Amino acid sequence: MIKTTIATELIHCIWLVMLHIKGNTQNQLEFELEGFMQRVLIRHANTLRF
């Protein structure tokens, strides 16, 4: 399950980069990546607790 979650997050990250290449603003990309990193860190912390 953890591997699937990581794969899903990586796909999301790639999708965000593709949006940026298509002309999204820098601020939107930074906002999305910040949210992505927060989710990864929270999931990693939750995994370490158990």
Tab-separated table of C-alpha atoms in Angstrom, residues 38-50:
chain	number	residue	atom	x	y	z
A	38	GLN	CA	3.196	18.410	2.929
A	39	ARG	CA	1.145	15.313	2.071
A	40	VAL	CA	4.295	13.237	1.569
A	41	LEU	CA	5.786	14.380	4.882
A	42	ILE	CA	2.546	13.720	6.778
A	43	ARG	CA	2.241	10.232	5.308
A	44	HIS	CA	5.880	9.492	6.038
A	45	ALA	CA	5.469	10.641	9.646
A	46	ASN	CA	2.322	8.533	10.049
A	47	THR	CA	4.144	5.481	8.678
A	48	LEU	CA	6.975	5.923	11.169
A	49	ARG	CA	4.564	6.091	14.107
A	50	PHE	CA	3.253	2.544	13.537
